[in-house]
Amino acid sequence: MPLISETPAWKHLSQLRGELQGITLGDLFAADAERAAKLNVDLGDLYIDFSRQRVTPDVLAGLVALAGAADVPGFLKRMAAGEAVNTSEDRAALHTAVRGTEGADVRTDIDAADAAMQAFVAAVHAGEIASAGGQPFDAVLAIGIGGSELGPALALDALGDAAGMKLDVRMCANIDGIAFERATAGLDPATTLVVVISKSFRTMETGANAERAQAWMRRAVGENWAGNFAAVSANVDEVGQFGIAADRIFPMWDWVGGRYSLWSAVGLPVALAFGWDVFAELRAGAAEMDRHVLSAPATENAPILLALMTVWNTNFLGCGAEACVPYDTRLARLVGHLQQLEMESNGKRVTAEGYPVDYATQPVVFGGIGLNAQHAFFQQLHQGTAAPVDILLPARAPTGDEAQHDLLISSALAQADALAFGRENMAEPHRHYPGDRPSTVIVYGDLTARMLGKLIALYEHKTAAAAAIWGINPFDQWGVELGKEMGDAVLPMLGDADAAPPSLGPLIGAVNRMRGS
């Protein structure tokens, strides 16, 4: 299969890029007063405005043709149908099936897992499943890293204010020691349920924290510690050897990738925090986006259009980064989730067939919360190196303070126009704002569980669509595996700096000197 850069559609876009030279966003709006009314996708409670992207009607048509040349709709349908779209590992990617989207014959496995998880959640909340000492659980410590932490942590943070937690649910990922201390601060181990989340149950970070949690629990309840543990894993044998009972193990499947796994039993901390109904609503919102992406034409398809804007900005306008700026404190964890979702998925240098690409793939994702970001890195966006921005904005005030929310909305919309149109001041160059900084504005009614699911799925499908265009596999992560392997090799060198290679010897020596060893 040829590289996408060799197709007529790509070459036509390269030509259109040259024709865009000297045409500003201001010119595009001046030429078409209906531009903002035309360049959007309106899904009722979700409105996505692409009008501030540097695309002409011809460019947009060319991008849609590029999606056709790459068979983006076909790729998304094959993914949902259960084909082995993860070619390097010969696996399906059926996160859509877990949230109820039809297309693959795995319903029996999903229904069984859901029934077990739902019963467990209800029993914990009712006090029927209690701690080793017979007391009801009042807290949950969820241990995991990567997709086992980022998605659940996003949902916990985003929904905690509105849904109200039934249990005090904390997440622990890092192994510097401080993370565990902070996650367990104020918790009584005797009434804390520890949920260890790891597909292999051999992940170094998760294993280290699980052992620390086990020791923490032993000190409180003795040899009955396992009564306060549950696990989410594909490796039942390894979990059993650790000491967790079989009826406390919930499944993970090799056909659901880690960064797409929130919808599976990996979301158990979310269900324990808010109840099964809220978790079901989260899934339902994602399933709504599944139906949209699988049925809407590319010209009206929100995830595909988001992907096309990233491809245009990256491969034709030369942008190496893109920002995500939610004007919603509840989405503080979204950027971290998207960093894994997009960069781990699409940060690749070869196609799914193994051929080196001759074009850039995934740009760096960065971001921050609205007004905070304006006072942190928006200076660069306005007058430094340009980076496209996704601005996310809730229409309704989450606390009911409409006057304060008006300030937030006006700030967000003003930034979108300031980035697009700038302000000319040739007499004072330091106060000249060139504009032509592309952005997409995403407005949603309120951040319910259903809306959060819809937003996460929007970016999941954007990621898969961009991968289809670049011809890469978004469902493996061999670069991550390399880091794990090399970490295992370096560990024994810490006790013997002389055995380390020249690149590491001085560093290990410095570390040991500062440790006093």
mmCIF file of N, CA and C in Angstrom, residues 105 151-152 156 186 208 230-231 325 394 398 459 496 509:
data_model
loop_
_atom_site.group_PDB
_atom_site.id
_atom_site.type_symbol
_atom_site.label_atom_id
_atom_site.label_comp_id
_atom_site.label_asym_id
_atom_site.label_seq_id
_atom_site.Cartn_x
_atom_site.Cartn_y
_atom_site.Cartn_z
ATOM 1 N N ASP A 105 -18.956 -9.820 17.824
ATOM 2 C CA ASP A 105 -19.558 -10.901 18.594
ATOM 3 C C ASP A 105 -18.786 -11.148 19.885
ATOM 4 N N GLY A 151 -7.729 7.593 32.346
ATOM 5 C CA GLY A 151 -9.156 7.692 32.057
ATOM 6 C C GLY A 151 -10.011 7.731 33.309
ATOM 7 N N PRO A 152 -9.836 6.771 34.233
ATOM 8 C CA PRO A 152 -10.613 6.840 35.474
ATOM 9 C C PRO A 152 -10.385 8.125 36.264
ATOM 10 N N LEU A 156 -13.275 10.697 37.446
ATOM 11 C CA LEU A 156 -13.477 11.003 38.865
ATOM 12 C C LEU A 156 -13.430 12.503 39.111
ATOM 13 N N GLY A 186 -5.066 10.337 55.188
ATOM 14 C CA GLY A 186 -6.378 10.434 55.811
ATOM 15 C C GLY A 186 -7.250 9.207 55.662
ATOM 16 N N ALA A 208 4.806 -2.511 42.225
ATOM 17 C CA ALA A 208 5.465 -1.913 43.392
ATOM 18 C C ALA A 208 4.446 -1.260 44.318
ATOM 19 N N ALA A 230 -9.316 -6.034 45.549
ATOM 20 C CA ALA A 230 -9.915 -6.539 44.314
ATOM 21 C C ALA A 230 -8.933 -6.219 43.193
ATOM 22 N N ALA A 231 -9.162 -6.795 42.025
ATOM 23 C CA ALA A 231 -8.240 -6.566 40.911
ATOM 24 C C ALA A 231 -8.999 -6.538 39.598
ATOM 25 N N VAL A 325 -7.529 23.412 25.463
ATOM 26 C CA VAL A 325 -7.774 24.373 26.539
ATOM 27 C C VAL A 325 -9.251 24.334 26.926
ATOM 28 N N PRO A 394 -18.261 25.054 28.431
ATOM 29 C CA PRO A 394 -19.626 24.707 28.845
ATOM 30 C C PRO A 394 -20.551 25.907 28.692
ATOM 31 N N PRO A 398 -21.707 25.872 35.833
ATOM 32 C CA PRO A 398 -21.792 24.669 36.675
ATOM 33 C C PRO A 398 -22.234 24.949 38.100
ATOM 34 N N TYR A 459 -12.650 12.336 20.898
ATOM 35 C CA TYR A 459 -11.202 12.352 20.702
ATOM 36 C C TYR A 459 -10.652 10.962 20.400
ATOM 37 N N ASP A 496 26.245 -1.138 41.008
ATOM 38 C CA ASP A 496 27.593 -1.339 40.460
ATOM 39 C C ASP A 496 27.775 -0.416 39.270
ATOM 40 N N GLY A 509 26.935 7.128 39.132
ATOM 41 C CA GLY A 509 27.874 7.536 40.177
ATOM 42 C C GLY A 509 27.388 8.756 40.933
#
